Amino acid sequence: MRLHRKNVKANLRQFSLWISLISLSLITSGCHEDLSQVREFSKVSGTIQETSEKLGKDIYESCLRRENRLDETEKLQSSFAQTQFPSPSGVLTRENSRTRTLEGFEEFPVTGDSSPYKFPPIRMDERCDRFKPVAKSTIQANLLAVNYLESLGQLAGDQRVSLNQNLTDLGSAITNLNSIFEKAKISVQINSDYVKAGENIVGFLLDNFVVKPIQRKNLKSVIVCQDENFQQYILLLNEVNQLYRDTWLESEKVGLYRYFEARFQQAPTRYRNNMPEFANEIQTITQQYTQEKAQLNGRKEQAETYIALLSLTAQNHHELAVIFGNNMDKKAIQSFCPQNSTATTAEIYQNLEPPSQEQLEEAQKVLDNYLKEAKPLVAKLNQKAP
């Protein structure tokens, strides 16, 4: 029971994203005595940061796994082709065994260069080097969202905002994201509006938390004025995370299938004179394929859950921005919010009326619903991969 309570408490701490908004409701309703308790949620943005780092690193590691399977498949096919096997009656040869498929295997179309091996051979890790800067930039891009959300939490707690990452480096990674993808020969172009939104958030953090720190009372203005940037930036993150899920992991899945398919197709010939070994090989192939496929699907599910958590966070950020912005439309918000670094959030605070009691109640409902929906996502992201 004690261990369970510790795990629950750890998970609750990782609901750091919206402490700023919860604290805002408490501030405006005068419940200052509860702030210290609520700030327990905002100690670290554990789930988002840990998951983003794990998924980012796996961009490179996925390439290593994929290339390793390509190498193994190539060696398997090469050794099999060089071996002359007799074809006794009733035994499948490598020609007619191609009609067989392992139960539970999917058929994948051939994609890309079917003969990527050239002389002199290139080491597996060198073939994946192009993904290293992609992985690093992806991690940095996700960390900007973490920085923004943590800064709101610290601001709500009336603490001096301390940003852990170098904002200049994060901004550079976001600005150069498309060029990094291009150098890695990844044919994806990130929407320039999404990139600009990220640059705007970096500028906002520098201007309002580093150069001239703002006060807790400005939190409402931050949520209202940064909402459009935050919405578009989450779209950028989801686009990159979906690329990892739908392209790189799917490509790895294809390589995984082809390797085990080759072993399965060759088994009747390789073990033609030893049925016990043949049966054992088929069982081994099936078990290994099932296990590795489950691990790969687990990584895909983690990516899907992470995307869902980011989307849920953006959705609730917008709902609260609408409430605290007194239902201003997009045009009104654009004229209300500062559009350059010389006008800070503090300068517009006086023009934003405090939320009414009804609005506070609406905001609390949004927060309660967010925590309810986020809890199973956080729990799933904290599960160990199969």
mmCIF file of N, CA and C in Angstrom, residues 73-171:
data_model
loop_
_atom_site.group_PDB
_atom_site.id
_atom_site.type_symbol
_atom_site.label_atom_id
_atom_site.label_comp_id
_atom_site.label_asym_id
_atom_site.label_seq_id
_atom_site.Cartn_x
_atom_site.Cartn_y
_atom_site.Cartn_z
ATOM 1 N N THR A 73 19.361 -9.763 -42.656
ATOM 2 C CA THR A 73 18.590 -10.356 -43.754
ATOM 3 C C THR A 73 19.469 -10.578 -44.971
ATOM 4 N N GLU A 74 20.320 -9.601 -45.255
ATOM 5 C CA GLU A 74 21.235 -9.720 -46.391
ATOM 6 C C GLU A 74 22.183 -10.908 -46.207
ATOM 7 N N LYS A 75 22.749 -11.063 -45.022
ATOM 8 C CA LYS A 75 23.659 -12.174 -44.756
ATOM 9 C C LYS A 75 22.924 -13.510 -44.853
ATOM 10 N N LEU A 76 21.703 -13.535 -44.333
ATOM 11 C CA LEU A 76 20.899 -14.748 -44.366
ATOM 12 C C LEU A 76 20.624 -15.182 -45.799
ATOM 13 N N GLN A 77 20.230 -14.219 -46.625
ATOM 14 C CA GLN A 77 19.916 -14.530 -48.016
ATOM 15 C C GLN A 77 21.164 -14.897 -48.799
ATOM 16 N N SER A 78 22.280 -14.231 -48.492
ATOM 17 C CA SER A 78 23.522 -14.497 -49.205
ATOM 18 C C SER A 78 24.033 -15.907 -48.905
ATOM 19 N N SER A 79 24.038 -16.281 -47.627
ATOM 20 C CA SER A 79 24.522 -17.615 -47.258
ATOM 21 C C SER A 79 23.610 -18.700 -47.807
ATOM 22 N N PHE A 80 22.324 -18.427 -47.854
ATOM 23 C CA PHE A 80 21.373 -19.414 -48.358
ATOM 24 C C PHE A 80 21.520 -19.609 -49.857
ATOM 25 N N ALA A 81 21.752 -18.508 -50.576
ATOM 26 C CA ALA A 81 21.887 -18.583 -52.032
ATOM 27 C C ALA A 81 23.143 -19.330 -52.445
ATOM 28 N N GLN A 82 24.188 -19.272 -51.611
ATOM 29 C CA GLN A 82 25.455 -19.916 -51.951
ATOM 30 C C GLN A 82 25.471 -21.400 -51.598
ATOM 31 N N THR A 83 24.449 -21.859 -50.903
ATOM 32 C CA THR A 83 24.386 -23.257 -50.479
ATOM 33 C C THR A 83 23.521 -24.050 -51.443
ATOM 34 N N GLN A 84 24.029 -25.163 -51.930
ATOM 35 C CA GLN A 84 23.277 -26.013 -52.842
ATOM 36 C C GLN A 84 22.584 -27.105 -52.043
ATOM 37 N N PHE A 85 21.273 -27.054 -52.031
ATOM 38 C CA PHE A 85 20.501 -28.055 -51.305
ATOM 39 C C PHE A 85 19.817 -29.001 -52.285
ATOM 40 N N PRO A 86 19.874 -30.298 -52.028
ATOM 41 C CA PRO A 86 19.089 -31.218 -52.840
ATOM 42 C C PRO A 86 17.611 -31.021 -52.561
ATOM 43 N N SER A 87 16.780 -31.487 -53.463
ATOM 44 C CA SER A 87 15.353 -31.292 -53.305
ATOM 45 C C SER A 87 14.634 -32.635 -53.330
ATOM 46 N N PRO A 88 14.661 -33.344 -52.208
ATOM 47 C CA PRO A 88 13.978 -34.623 -52.161
ATOM 48 C C PRO A 88 12.472 -34.453 -52.316
ATOM 49 N N SER A 89 11.838 -35.529 -52.739
ATOM 50 C CA SER A 89 10.399 -35.473 -52.981
ATOM 51 C C SER A 89 9.654 -35.077 -51.717
ATOM 52 N N GLY A 90 8.706 -34.153 -51.871
ATOM 53 C CA GLY A 90 7.860 -33.751 -50.751
ATOM 54 C C GLY A 90 8.454 -32.679 -49.871
ATOM 55 N N VAL A 91 9.675 -32.199 -50.175
ATOM 56 C CA VAL A 91 10.306 -31.155 -49.353
ATOM 57 C C VAL A 91 10.277 -29.838 -50.112
ATOM 58 N N LEU A 92 9.860 -28.788 -49.432
ATOM 59 C CA LEU A 92 9.802 -27.470 -50.073
ATOM 60 C C LEU A 92 11.203 -26.947 -50.328
ATOM 61 N N THR A 93 11.477 -26.488 -51.540
ATOM 62 C CA THR A 93 12.746 -25.835 -51.850
ATOM 63 C C THR A 93 12.568 -24.347 -51.674
ATOM 64 N N ARG A 94 13.689 -23.597 -51.838
ATOM 65 C CA ARG A 94 13.577 -22.152 -51.649
ATOM 66 C C ARG A 94 12.721 -21.508 -52.728
ATOM 67 N N GLU A 95 12.567 -22.176 -53.889
ATOM 68 C CA GLU A 95 11.734 -21.601 -54.933
ATOM 69 C C GLU A 95 10.253 -21.693 -54.560
ATOM 70 N N ASN A 96 9.774 -22.945 -54.279
ATOM 71 C CA ASN A 96 8.348 -23.062 -54.008
ATOM 72 C C ASN A 96 7.980 -22.717 -52.570
ATOM 73 N N SER A 97 8.978 -22.581 -51.691
ATOM 74 C CA SER A 97 8.662 -22.181 -50.320
ATOM 75 C C SER A 97 8.251 -20.724 -50.233
ATOM 76 N N ARG A 98 8.474 -19.936 -51.283
ATOM 77 C CA ARG A 98 8.065 -18.529 -51.267
ATOM 78 C C ARG A 98 6.558 -18.385 -51.198
ATOM 79 N N THR A 99 5.842 -19.489 -51.493
ATOM 80 C CA THR A 99 4.389 -19.413 -51.425
ATOM 81 C C THR A 99 3.885 -19.520 -49.995
ATOM 82 N N ARG A 100 4.791 -19.906 -49.078
ATOM 83 C CA ARG A 100 4.399 -20.062 -47.684
ATOM 84 C C ARG A 100 4.541 -18.733 -46.933
ATOM 85 N N THR A 101 3.669 -18.520 -45.972
ATOM 86 C CA THR A 101 3.786 -17.352 -45.103
ATOM 87 C C THR A 101 3.574 -17.791 -43.673
ATOM 88 N N LEU A 102 4.246 -17.134 -42.777
ATOM 89 C CA LEU A 102 4.103 -17.445 -41.363
ATOM 90 C C LEU A 102 2.784 -16.884 -40.858
ATOM 91 N N GLU A 103 2.027 -17.706 -40.179
ATOM 92 C CA GLU A 103 0.720 -17.268 -39.683
ATOM 93 C C GLU A 103 0.887 -16.060 -38.758
ATOM 94 N N GLY A 104 0.089 -15.040 -39.020
ATOM 95 C CA GLY A 104 0.175 -13.835 -38.211
ATOM 96 C C GLY A 104 1.062 -12.770 -38.807
ATOM 97 N N PHE A 105 1.820 -13.094 -39.861
ATOM 98 C CA PHE A 105 2.659 -12.097 -40.521
ATOM 99 C C PHE A 105 1.808 -11.255 -41.466
ATOM 100 N N GLU A 106 2.120 -9.970 -41.564
ATOM 101 C CA GLU A 106 1.490 -9.124 -42.562
ATOM 102 C C GLU A 106 2.375 -9.082 -43.803
ATOM 103 N N GLU A 107 1.761 -8.872 -44.952
ATOM 104 C CA GLU A 107 2.528 -8.702 -46.175
ATOM 105 C C GLU A 107 2.823 -7.215 -46.354
ATOM 106 N N PHE A 108 4.083 -6.865 -46.548
ATOM 107 C CA PHE A 108 4.475 -5.476 -46.715
ATOM 108 C C PHE A 108 4.965 -5.256 -48.140
ATOM 109 N N PRO A 109 4.600 -4.145 -48.764
ATOM 110 C CA PRO A 109 5.130 -3.839 -50.087
ATOM 111 C C PRO A 109 6.600 -3.453 -50.013
ATOM 112 N N VAL A 110 7.320 -3.678 -51.088
ATOM 113 C CA VAL A 110 8.723 -3.286 -51.148
ATOM 114 C C VAL A 110 8.798 -1.782 -51.325
ATOM 115 N N THR A 111 9.588 -1.128 -50.481
ATOM 116 C CA THR A 111 9.737 0.320 -50.572
ATOM 117 C C THR A 111 11.209 0.681 -50.602
ATOM 118 N N GLY A 112 11.534 1.746 -51.319
ATOM 119 C CA GLY A 112 12.913 2.238 -51.340
ATOM 120 C C GLY A 112 13.824 1.359 -52.172
ATOM 121 N N ASP A 113 15.124 1.500 -51.954
ATOM 122 C CA ASP A 113 16.150 0.765 -52.681
ATOM 123 C C ASP A 113 16.241 -0.651 -52.144
ATOM 124 N N SER A 114 15.947 -1.614 -52.986
ATOM 125 C CA SER A 114 15.964 -3.006 -52.543
ATOM 126 C C SER A 114 17.381 -3.540 -52.377
ATOM 127 N N SER A 115 18.388 -2.854 -52.934
ATOM 128 C CA SER A 115 19.784 -3.272 -52.802
ATOM 129 C C SER A 115 20.637 -2.108 -52.308
ATOM 130 N N PRO A 116 20.507 -1.770 -51.022
ATOM 131 C CA PRO A 116 21.215 -0.601 -50.490
ATOM 132 C C PRO A 116 22.686 -0.854 -50.206
ATOM 133 N N TYR A 117 23.165 -2.072 -50.436
ATOM 134 C CA TYR A 117 24.519 -2.421 -50.061
ATOM 135 C C TYR A 117 25.473 -2.192 -51.225
ATOM 136 N N LYS A 118 26.480 -1.381 -50.995
ATOM 137 C CA LYS A 118 27.452 -1.034 -52.025
ATOM 138 C C LYS A 118 28.853 -1.275 -51.484
ATOM 139 N N PHE A 119 29.809 -1.263 -52.383
ATOM 140 C CA PHE A 119 31.196 -1.466 -51.975
ATOM 141 C C PHE A 119 31.946 -0.144 -52.107
ATOM 142 N N PRO A 120 32.770 0.220 -51.135
ATOM 143 C CA PRO A 120 32.999 -0.518 -49.884
ATOM 144 C C PRO A 120 31.805 -0.396 -48.945
ATOM 145 N N PRO A 121 31.584 -1.416 -48.112
ATOM 146 C CA PRO A 121 30.412 -1.381 -47.236
ATOM 147 C C PRO A 121 30.494 -0.251 -46.216
ATOM 148 N N ILE A 122 29.359 0.299 -45.877
ATOM 149 C CA ILE A 122 29.273 1.369 -44.875
ATOM 150 C C ILE A 122 28.785 0.761 -43.566
ATOM 151 N N ARG A 123 29.481 1.070 -42.479
ATOM 152 C CA ARG A 123 29.094 0.536 -41.184
ATOM 153 C C ARG A 123 27.686 0.970 -40.819
ATOM 154 N N MET A 124 27.005 0.108 -40.067
ATOM 155 C CA MET A 124 25.616 0.357 -39.707
ATOM 156 C C MET A 124 25.443 1.693 -38.992
ATOM 157 N N ASP A 125 26.327 1.982 -38.008
ATOM 158 C CA ASP A 125 26.180 3.225 -37.267
ATOM 159 C C ASP A 125 26.413 4.444 -38.145
ATOM 160 N N GLU A 126 27.279 4.311 -39.145
ATOM 161 C CA GLU A 126 27.530 5.423 -40.052
ATOM 162 C C GLU A 126 26.320 5.679 -40.947
ATOM 163 N N ARG A 127 25.601 4.615 -41.297
ATOM 164 C CA ARG A 127 24.409 4.788 -42.116
ATOM 165 C C ARG A 127 23.320 5.533 -41.349
ATOM 166 N N CYS A 128 23.403 5.488 -40.033
ATOM 167 C CA CYS A 128 22.386 6.135 -39.200
ATOM 168 C C CYS A 128 22.836 7.492 -38.656
ATOM 169 N N ASP A 129 24.060 7.895 -38.961
ATOM 170 C CA ASP A 129 24.578 9.168 -38.436
ATOM 171 C C ASP A 129 23.690 10.349 -38.792
ATOM 172 N N ARG A 130 23.047 10.285 -39.952
ATOM 173 C CA ARG A 130 22.216 11.419 -40.388
ATOM 174 C C ARG A 130 21.028 11.646 -39.456
ATOM 175 N N PHE A 131 20.674 10.631 -38.664
ATOM 176 C CA PHE A 131 19.537 10.781 -37.758
ATOM 177 C C PHE A 131 19.926 11.387 -36.415
ATOM 178 N N LYS A 132 21.218 11.481 -36.129
ATOM 179 C CA LYS A 132 21.644 12.038 -34.840
ATOM 180 C C LYS A 132 21.193 13.492 -34.657
ATOM 181 N N PRO A 133 21.461 14.394 -35.623
ATOM 182 C CA PRO A 133 20.979 15.765 -35.445
ATOM 183 C C PRO A 133 19.461 15.867 -35.447
ATOM 184 N N VAL A 134 18.791 14.964 -36.163
ATOM 185 C CA VAL A 134 17.331 14.954 -36.168
ATOM 186 C C VAL A 134 16.812 14.606 -34.774
ATOM 187 N N ALA A 135 17.425 13.591 -34.161
ATOM 188 C CA ALA A 135 17.025 13.180 -32.812
ATOM 189 C C ALA A 135 17.258 14.314 -31.806
ATOM 190 N N LYS A 136 18.430 14.951 -31.894
ATOM 191 C CA LYS A 136 18.754 16.041 -30.967
ATOM 192 C C LYS A 136 17.792 17.208 -31.120
ATOM 193 N N SER A 137 17.494 17.594 -32.355
ATOM 194 C CA SER A 137 16.587 18.726 -32.602
ATOM 195 C C SER A 137 15.171 18.409 -32.171
ATOM 196 N N THR A 138 14.761 17.167 -32.339
ATOM 197 C CA THR A 138 13.417 16.765 -31.911
ATOM 198 C C THR A 138 13.278 16.866 -30.400
ATOM 199 N N ILE A 139 14.299 16.421 -29.670
ATOM 200 C CA ILE A 139 14.285 16.532 -28.213
ATOM 201 C C ILE A 139 14.221 18.003 -27.801
ATOM 202 N N GLN A 140 15.040 18.834 -28.440
ATOM 203 C CA GLN A 140 15.058 20.267 -28.104
ATOM 204 C C GLN A 140 13.722 20.925 -28.409
ATOM 205 N N ALA A 141 13.109 20.544 -29.519
ATOM 206 C CA ALA A 141 11.815 21.125 -29.887
ATOM 207 C C ALA A 141 10.756 20.796 -28.848
ATOM 208 N N ASN A 142 10.744 19.572 -28.370
ATOM 209 C CA ASN A 142 9.786 19.183 -27.333
ATOM 210 C C ASN A 142 10.086 19.869 -26.006
ATOM 211 N N LEU A 143 11.369 20.115 -25.731
ATOM 212 C CA LEU A 143 11.736 20.752 -24.467
ATOM 213 C C LEU A 143 11.270 22.201 -24.389
ATOM 214 N N LEU A 144 11.053 22.826 -25.531
ATOM 215 C CA LEU A 144 10.539 24.200 -25.489
ATOM 216 C C LEU A 144 9.143 24.219 -24.863
ATOM 217 N N ALA A 145 8.307 23.254 -25.222
ATOM 218 C CA ALA A 145 6.973 23.172 -24.624
ATOM 219 C C ALA A 145 7.081 22.932 -23.124
ATOM 220 N N VAL A 146 8.023 22.087 -22.724
ATOM 221 C CA VAL A 146 8.244 21.832 -21.298
ATOM 222 C C VAL A 146 8.645 23.115 -20.584
ATOM 223 N N ASN A 147 9.560 23.873 -21.190
ATOM 224 C CA ASN A 147 10.005 25.138 -20.595
ATOM 225 C C ASN A 147 8.856 26.124 -20.429
ATOM 226 N N TYR A 148 8.027 26.226 -21.442
ATOM 227 C CA TYR A 148 6.893 27.148 -21.383
ATOM 228 C C TYR A 148 5.943 26.763 -20.255
ATOM 229 N N LEU A 149 5.610 25.484 -20.182
ATOM 230 C CA LEU A 149 4.670 25.023 -19.169
ATOM 231 C C LEU A 149 5.257 25.127 -17.762
ATOM 232 N N GLU A 150 6.537 24.815 -17.620
ATOM 233 C CA GLU A 150 7.172 24.929 -16.301
ATOM 234 C C GLU A 150 7.286 26.380 -15.865
ATOM 235 N N SER A 151 7.512 27.280 -16.819
ATOM 236 C CA SER A 151 7.598 28.696 -16.456
ATOM 237 C C SER A 151 6.259 29.190 -15.921
ATOM 238 N N LEU A 152 5.148 28.704 -16.468
ATOM 239 C CA LEU A 152 3.833 29.074 -15.954
ATOM 240 C C LEU A 152 3.650 28.547 -14.534
ATOM 241 N N GLY A 153 4.120 27.329 -14.306
ATOM 242 C CA GLY A 153 3.995 26.752 -12.969
ATOM 243 C C GLY A 153 4.783 27.528 -11.930
ATOM 244 N N GLN A 154 6.005 27.910 -12.290
ATOM 245 C CA GLN A 154 6.836 28.664 -11.358
ATOM 246 C C GLN A 154 6.280 30.069 -11.140
ATOM 247 N N LEU A 155 5.746 30.650 -12.207
ATOM 248 C CA LEU A 155 5.146 31.978 -12.085
ATOM 249 C C LEU A 155 3.930 31.923 -11.166
ATOM 250 N N ALA A 156 3.124 30.891 -11.308
ATOM 251 C CA ALA A 156 1.936 30.747 -10.474
ATOM 252 C C ALA A 156 2.301 30.564 -9.013
ATOM 253 N N GLY A 157 3.447 29.929 -8.767
ATOM 254 C CA GLY A 157 3.894 29.727 -7.394
ATOM 255 C C GLY A 157 4.624 30.913 -6.828
ATOM 256 N N ASP A 158 4.624 32.012 -7.579
ATOM 257 C CA ASP A 158 5.296 33.241 -7.153
ATOM 258 C C ASP A 158 6.786 32.998 -6.925
ATOM 259 N N GLN A 159 7.372 32.111 -7.757
ATOM 260 C CA GLN A 159 8.792 31.823 -7.689
ATOM 261 C C GLN A 159 9.509 32.539 -8.826
ATOM 262 N N ARG A 160 10.786 32.754 -8.666
ATOM 263 C CA ARG A 160 11.573 33.279 -9.768
ATOM 264 C C ARG A 160 11.732 32.167 -10.801
ATOM 265 N N VAL A 161 11.327 32.455 -12.017
ATOM 266 C CA VAL A 161 11.336 31.433 -13.062
ATOM 267 C C VAL A 161 12.769 31.076 -13.420
ATOM 268 N N SER A 162 13.062 29.782 -13.361
ATOM 269 C CA SER A 162 14.392 29.276 -13.699
ATOM 270 C C SER A 162 14.242 28.262 -14.824
ATOM 271 N N LEU A 163 14.740 28.600 -15.998
ATOM 272 C CA LEU A 163 14.630 27.730 -17.160
ATOM 273 C C LEU A 163 15.884 26.874 -17.260
ATOM 274 N N ASN A 164 15.686 25.561 -17.360
ATOM 275 C CA ASN A 164 16.806 24.621 -17.307
ATOM 276 C C ASN A 164 17.600 24.551 -18.610
ATOM 277 N N GLN A 165 16.937 24.781 -19.735
ATOM 278 C CA GLN A 165 17.608 24.653 -21.013
ATOM 279 C C GLN A 165 18.000 26.029 -21.567
ATOM 280 N N ASN A 166 19.056 26.044 -22.376
ATOM 281 C CA ASN A 166 19.489 27.277 -23.027
ATOM 282 C C ASN A 166 18.469 27.636 -24.098
ATOM 283 N N LEU A 167 17.747 28.723 -23.898
ATOM 284 C CA LEU A 167 16.683 29.095 -24.827
ATOM 285 C C LEU A 167 17.216 29.421 -26.209
ATOM 286 N N THR A 168 18.419 29.963 -26.271
ATOM 287 C CA THR A 168 19.010 30.280 -27.570
ATOM 288 C C THR A 168 19.221 29.012 -28.387
ATOM 289 N N ASP A 169 19.707 27.957 -27.726
ATOM 290 C CA ASP A 169 19.906 26.672 -28.407
ATOM 291 C C ASP A 169 18.579 26.079 -28.865
ATOM 292 N N LEU A 170 17.561 26.179 -28.004
ATOM 293 C CA LEU A 170 16.251 25.652 -28.374
ATOM 294 C C LEU A 170 15.683 26.414 -29.566
ATOM 295 N N GLY A 171 15.841 27.744 -29.524
ATOM 296 C CA GLY A 171 15.344 28.561 -30.636
ATOM 297 C C GLY A 171 16.044 28.237 -31.937
#
